mmCIF file of C-alpha atoms in Angstrom:
data_model
loop_
_atom_site.group_PDB
_atom_site.id
_atom_site.type_symbol
_atom_site.label_atom_id
_atom_site.label_comp_id
_atom_site.label_asym_id
_atom_site.label_seq_id
_atom_site.Cartn_x
_atom_site.Cartn_y
_atom_site.Cartn_z
ATOM 1 C CA SER A 7 -31.161 23.824 20.101
ATOM 2 C CA GLN A 8 -34.641 23.001 21.369
ATOM 3 C CA THR A 9 -37.496 25.436 21.104
ATOM 4 C CA ILE A 10 -41.115 25.345 22.152
ATOM 5 C CA HIS A 11 -43.867 27.121 20.341
ATOM 6 C CA GLN A 12 -47.289 27.874 21.745
ATOM 7 C CA TRP A 13 -50.126 29.766 20.074
ATOM 8 C CA PRO A 14 -52.104 31.869 20.021
ATOM 9 C CA ALA A 15 -50.746 34.319 22.582
ATOM 10 C CA THR A 16 -54.201 35.675 23.437
ATOM 11 C CA LEU A 17 -57.647 34.427 22.754
ATOM 12 C CA VAL A 18 -61.156 35.675 23.572
ATOM 13 C CA GLN A 19 -63.871 33.106 23.166
ATOM 14 C CA PRO A 20 -67.580 33.081 23.971
ATOM 15 C CA VAL A 21 -69.028 30.649 26.442
ATOM 16 C CA GLY A 22 -70.043 27.412 24.731
ATOM 17 C CA SER A 23 -67.546 27.754 21.902
ATOM 18 C CA PRO A 24 -64.836 25.118 21.184
ATOM 19 C CA LEU A 25 -61.176 25.523 21.983
ATOM 20 C CA SER A 26 -57.938 24.293 20.433
ATOM 21 C CA LEU A 27 -54.551 25.370 21.689
ATOM 22 C CA GLU A 28 -51.467 23.957 20.092
ATOM 23 C CA CYS A 29 -47.958 23.436 21.295
ATOM 24 C CA THR A 30 -45.010 22.112 19.341
ATOM 25 C CA VAL A 31 -41.452 21.341 20.310
ATOM 26 C CA GLU A 32 -38.476 21.421 17.943
ATOM 27 C CA GLY A 33 -34.985 20.016 18.266
ATOM 28 C CA THR A 34 -35.689 16.969 20.434
ATOM 29 C CA SER A 35 -37.379 13.550 20.221
ATOM 30 C CA ASN A 36 -39.861 11.844 22.517
ATOM 31 C CA PRO A 37 -40.178 14.700 24.961
ATOM 32 C CA ASN A 38 -42.445 14.639 27.992
ATOM 33 C CA LEU A 39 -45.151 17.267 27.357
ATOM 34 C CA TYR A 40 -47.260 19.126 29.859
ATOM 35 C CA TRP A 41 -50.243 21.521 29.942
ATOM 36 C CA TYR A 42 -50.634 23.842 32.925
ATOM 37 C CA ARG A 43 -53.238 26.486 33.737
ATOM 38 C CA GLN A 44 -52.587 29.505 35.890
ATOM 39 C CA ALA A 45 -55.305 31.750 37.292
ATOM 40 C CA ALA A 46 -54.426 35.405 37.820
ATOM 41 C CA GLY A 47 -52.028 35.784 40.780
ATOM 42 C CA ARG A 48 -52.082 32.089 41.476
ATOM 43 C CA GLY A 49 -49.892 29.035 41.185
ATOM 44 C CA LEU A 50 -49.489 26.458 38.439
ATOM 45 C CA GLN A 51 -52.119 23.762 38.058
ATOM 46 C CA LEU A 52 -51.110 20.690 36.053
ATOM 47 C CA LEU A 53 -53.852 19.688 33.679
ATOM 48 C CA PHE A 54 -52.387 16.958 31.481
ATOM 49 C CA TYR A 55 -49.103 15.363 30.730
ATOM 50 C CA SER A 56 -47.848 12.912 28.084
ATOM 51 C CA VAL A 57 -44.781 10.691 27.973
ATOM 52 C CA GLY A 58 -45.402 9.493 24.392
ATOM 53 C CA ILE A 59 -47.608 9.663 21.294
ATOM 54 C CA GLY A 60 -51.171 8.866 22.197
ATOM 55 C CA GLN A 61 -50.409 8.665 25.937
ATOM 56 C CA ILE A 62 -52.283 11.245 28.009
ATOM 57 C CA SER A 63 -52.502 11.475 31.754
ATOM 58 C CA SER A 64 -55.232 13.725 33.181
ATOM 59 C CA GLU A 65 -54.649 15.360 36.501
ATOM 60 C CA VAL A 66 -57.848 17.271 37.089
ATOM 61 C CA PRO A 67 -61.312 16.195 35.919
ATOM 62 C CA GLN A 68 -62.738 19.103 33.961
ATOM 63 C CA ASN A 69 -64.069 20.481 30.740
ATOM 64 C CA LEU A 70 -60.802 20.058 28.858
ATOM 65 C CA SER A 71 -59.041 17.279 26.991
ATOM 66 C CA ALA A 72 -55.601 16.814 25.518
ATOM 67 C CA SER A 73 -54.177 14.903 22.585
ATOM 68 C CA ARG A 74 -50.733 14.109 21.245
ATOM 69 C CA PRO A 75 -51.147 13.204 17.609
ATOM 70 C CA GLN A 76 -47.419 13.525 16.849
ATOM 71 C CA ASP A 77 -44.267 13.116 18.870
ATOM 72 C CA ARG A 78 -43.677 16.819 19.343
ATOM 73 C CA GLN A 79 -47.217 18.158 19.167
ATOM 74 C CA PHE A 80 -49.545 18.612 22.140
ATOM 75 C CA ILE A 81 -53.070 19.949 21.787
ATOM 76 C CA LEU A 82 -55.442 21.214 24.456
ATOM 77 C CA SER A 83 -59.109 21.190 23.543
ATOM 78 C CA SER A 84 -62.603 21.795 24.777
ATOM 79 C CA LYS A 85 -65.905 21.168 23.091
ATOM 80 C CA LYS A 86 -67.747 23.875 25.026
ATOM 81 C CA LEU A 87 -65.911 26.545 26.972
ATOM 82 C CA LEU A 88 -67.065 27.683 30.435
ATOM 83 C CA LEU A 89 -66.396 31.035 32.078
ATOM 84 C CA SER A 90 -64.195 29.171 34.572
ATOM 85 C CA ASP A 91 -61.890 28.022 31.790
ATOM 86 C CA SER A 92 -60.444 31.517 31.609
ATOM 87 C CA GLY A 93 -56.765 31.652 32.545
ATOM 88 C CA PHE A 94 -53.205 31.568 31.370
ATOM 89 C CA TYR A 95 -52.369 28.242 29.688
ATOM 90 C CA LEU A 96 -48.813 27.065 29.573
ATOM 91 C CA CYS A 97 -47.247 24.256 27.653
ATOM 92 C CA ALA A 98 -43.950 22.756 28.738
ATOM 93 C CA TRP A 99 -41.574 20.014 27.777
ATOM 94 C CA SER A 100 -38.846 18.009 29.446
ATOM 95 C CA VAL A 101 -36.311 15.393 28.381
ATOM 96 C CA ARG A 102 -37.540 12.972 31.035
ATOM 97 C CA ARG A 103 -38.049 12.845 34.748
ATOM 98 C CA GLY A 104 -35.371 14.356 36.852
ATOM 99 C CA TYR A 105 -34.896 17.258 34.532
ATOM 100 C CA GLY A 106 -36.446 20.684 34.401
ATOM 101 C CA TYR A 107 -39.240 21.833 32.202
ATOM 102 C CA THR A 108 -38.922 24.434 29.503
ATOM 103 C CA PHE A 109 -42.118 26.437 29.255
ATOM 104 C CA GLY A 110 -43.721 28.094 26.276
ATOM 105 C CA SER A 111 -44.777 31.737 26.284
ATOM 106 C CA GLY A 112 -48.384 30.930 27.256
ATOM 107 C CA THR A 113 -51.859 31.645 25.934
ATOM 108 C CA ARG A 114 -54.112 34.115 27.759
ATOM 109 C CA LEU A 115 -57.621 32.758 27.355
ATOM 110 C CA THR A 116 -60.626 34.878 28.258
ATOM 111 C CA VAL A 117 -64.035 33.292 28.054
ATOM 112 C CA VAL A 118 -66.832 35.872 27.812
ATOM 113 C CA GLY B 7 -48.294 19.919 47.225
ATOM 114 C CA GLU B 8 -49.895 21.889 44.382
ATOM 115 C CA SER B 9 -50.704 25.500 45.005
ATOM 116 C CA VAL B 10 -53.662 26.189 42.767
ATOM 117 C CA GLY B 11 -55.965 28.187 45.020
ATOM 118 C CA LEU B 12 -53.570 30.136 47.212
ATOM 119 C CA HIS B 13 -52.754 33.813 46.973
ATOM 120 C CA LEU B 14 -49.057 34.400 46.563
ATOM 121 C CA PRO B 15 -46.939 35.474 49.533
ATOM 122 C CA THR B 16 -44.866 38.565 48.881
ATOM 123 C CA LEU B 17 -41.374 39.738 49.630
ATOM 124 C CA SER B 18 -40.270 43.330 49.233
ATOM 125 C CA VAL B 19 -36.556 44.273 49.247
ATOM 126 C CA GLN B 20 -34.440 47.285 48.495
ATOM 127 C CA GLU B 21 -32.280 47.319 45.379
ATOM 128 C CA GLY B 22 -28.806 46.019 46.218
ATOM 129 C CA ASP B 23 -29.940 43.929 49.172
ATOM 130 C CA ASN B 24 -29.795 40.162 49.191
ATOM 131 C CA SER B 25 -33.095 38.278 48.863
ATOM 132 C CA ILE B 26 -33.973 34.941 50.328
ATOM 133 C CA ILE B 27 -37.031 33.056 49.087
ATOM 134 C CA ASN B 28 -38.062 29.939 50.977
ATOM 135 C CA CYS B 29 -39.961 26.855 49.997
ATOM 136 C CA ALA B 30 -41.099 23.838 51.961
ATOM 137 C CA TYR B 31 -41.473 20.688 49.918
ATOM 138 C CA SER B 32 -43.784 17.846 50.621
ATOM 139 C CA ASN B 33 -42.190 14.555 49.686
ATOM 140 C CA SER B 34 -39.083 13.059 51.336
ATOM 141 C CA ALA B 35 -38.657 10.877 48.228
ATOM 142 C CA SER B 36 -38.161 13.935 45.998
ATOM 143 C CA ASP B 37 -34.699 13.891 44.430
ATOM 144 C CA TYR B 38 -34.631 16.890 42.133
ATOM 145 C CA PHE B 39 -35.572 20.512 42.772
ATOM 146 C CA ILE B 40 -35.802 23.581 40.592
ATOM 147 C CA TRP B 41 -36.425 27.297 40.918
ATOM 148 C CA TYR B 42 -38.286 29.213 38.287
ATOM 149 C CA LYS B 43 -38.805 32.914 37.720
ATOM 150 C CA GLN B 44 -42.015 34.160 36.141
ATOM 151 C CA GLU B 45 -42.393 37.690 34.934
ATOM 152 C CA SER B 46 -45.841 39.142 34.363
ATOM 153 C CA GLY B 47 -47.521 37.707 31.300
ATOM 154 C CA LYS B 48 -44.722 35.316 30.484
ATOM 155 C CA GLY B 49 -43.972 31.670 30.996
ATOM 156 C CA PRO B 50 -41.763 30.528 33.871
ATOM 157 C CA GLN B 51 -38.032 30.560 33.206
ATOM 158 C CA PHE B 52 -35.491 28.124 34.704
ATOM 159 C CA ILE B 53 -33.140 29.743 37.205
ATOM 160 C CA ILE B 54 -31.224 26.979 38.941
ATOM 161 C CA ASP B 55 -31.658 23.321 39.974
ATOM 162 C CA ILE B 56 -30.204 20.963 42.553
ATOM 163 C CA ARG B 57 -30.250 17.222 43.064
ATOM 164 C CA SER B 58 -30.739 15.559 46.421
ATOM 165 C CA ASN B 59 -27.146 14.439 46.653
ATOM 166 C CA MET B 60 -26.107 18.088 47.065
ATOM 167 C CA ASP B 61 -27.015 20.683 49.685
ATOM 168 C CA LYS B 62 -25.857 23.839 47.886
ATOM 169 C CA ARG B 63 -25.430 24.972 44.340
ATOM 170 C CA GLN B 64 -24.394 28.378 43.016
ATOM 171 C CA GLY B 65 -25.101 30.169 39.803
ATOM 172 C CA GLN B 66 -24.653 33.754 38.726
ATOM 173 C CA ARG B 67 -25.908 35.872 41.653
ATOM 174 C CA VAL B 68 -28.126 32.956 42.763
ATOM 175 C CA THR B 69 -27.619 30.179 45.303
ATOM 176 C CA VAL B 70 -29.966 27.321 46.082
ATOM 177 C CA LEU B 71 -29.774 25.569 49.424
ATOM 178 C CA LEU B 72 -31.361 22.237 50.169
ATOM 179 C CA ASN B 73 -32.029 20.954 53.666
ATOM 180 C CA LYS B 74 -33.395 17.433 53.330
ATOM 181 C CA THR B 75 -33.761 16.962 57.051
ATOM 182 C CA VAL B 76 -36.533 19.568 57.256
ATOM 183 C CA LYS B 77 -37.549 19.382 53.624
ATOM 184 C CA HIS B 78 -36.700 23.001 52.919
ATOM 185 C CA LEU B 79 -35.409 24.713 49.873
ATOM 186 C CA SER B 80 -34.241 28.304 49.558
ATOM 187 C CA LEU B 81 -33.184 30.608 46.778
ATOM 188 C CA GLN B 82 -30.769 33.404 47.585
ATOM 189 C CA ILE B 83 -30.355 36.292 45.151
ATOM 190 C CA ALA B 84 -27.353 38.505 45.715
ATOM 191 C CA ALA B 85 -27.448 42.240 45.060
ATOM 192 C CA THR B 86 -31.092 42.172 44.036
ATOM 193 C CA GLN B 87 -31.907 44.333 41.015
ATOM 194 C CA PRO B 88 -35.207 45.769 39.723
ATOM 195 C CA GLY B 89 -35.145 43.221 36.944
ATOM 196 C CA ASP B 90 -35.400 40.486 39.550
ATOM 197 C CA SER B 91 -38.921 41.541 40.381
ATOM 198 C CA ALA B 92 -41.114 38.560 39.480
ATOM 199 C CA VAL B 93 -42.873 35.584 40.949
ATOM 200 C CA TYR B 94 -40.525 32.766 41.973
ATOM 201 C CA PHE B 95 -41.673 29.129 42.125
ATOM 202 C CA CYS B 96 -39.899 26.139 43.582
ATOM 203 C CA ALA B 97 -40.643 22.709 42.138
ATOM 204 C CA GLU B 98 -39.827 19.169 43.204
ATOM 205 C CA ASN B 99 -39.635 15.936 41.242
ATOM 206 C CA GLN B 100 -41.095 13.221 43.419
ATOM 207 C CA GLY B 101 -39.231 9.933 43.080
ATOM 208 C CA GLY B 102 -40.600 7.787 40.261
ATOM 209 C CA SER B 103 -42.916 10.496 38.943
ATOM 210 C CA GLU B 104 -42.788 12.141 35.514
ATOM 211 C CA LYS B 105 -44.182 15.330 36.974
ATOM 212 C CA LEU B 106 -42.824 18.332 38.767
ATOM 213 C CA VAL B 107 -44.865 19.534 41.725
ATOM 214 C CA PHE B 108 -44.790 23.321 42.002
ATOM 215 C CA GLY B 109 -44.845 25.347 45.203
ATOM 216 C CA LYS B 110 -47.194 28.247 45.752
ATOM 217 C CA GLY B 111 -44.821 30.925 44.458
ATOM 218 C CA THR B 112 -43.507 34.108 46.075
ATOM 219 C CA LYS B 113 -43.855 37.523 44.545
ATOM 220 C CA LEU B 114 -40.611 39.459 44.827
ATOM 221 C CA THR B 115 -40.730 43.262 44.535
ATOM 222 C CA VAL B 116 -37.478 45.180 44.315
ATOM 223 C CA ASN B 117 -37.748 48.805 45.377
ATOM 224 C CA PRO B 118 -35.286 51.315 43.800
#
């Protein structure tokens, strides 16, 4: 069966520090991968998605970047965090379009 | 469209009642729709999906109805239980897109 792993679960980082969040999927090949951010009590904002290794589509211009160095690995990064980067970050995967996403358990990021 | 900046609408029901959560979708070319449940501090979980060639689909205690004429989707939960308290999101897969577009979410509170 397929599983998605996302870590860490919580993270407190100072303003100006770098960020690296990792997401891996097991039990499938060539998944579509997604990074979402969710502010407290708000909806889901798509940040990046990838349909293959090295292919990244950015949805919102911002202080973040994403990379997909391996088929089942998706990384969200920042060189210098801002206070506004605080939020709940969710990774998700899908087989392809027309199928639902499976979400990871999320990372609660607080920038102080 | 995406729901990033909106506060969530709320629905409060008594335990044992039926709940109906509504969603208006944006694109007449969308051909796949999903409902997700998100409990506090967790990633969204798949509840039920429906394709555009159907107008109704039933699961365990849940029913999704699709009205393509008015671009409306609803989730019905029978005999609502306290464990159903969560935020519910609808999502649509717009034709040709690799992405799901999420609705603004509805917070369901079940009173004992």
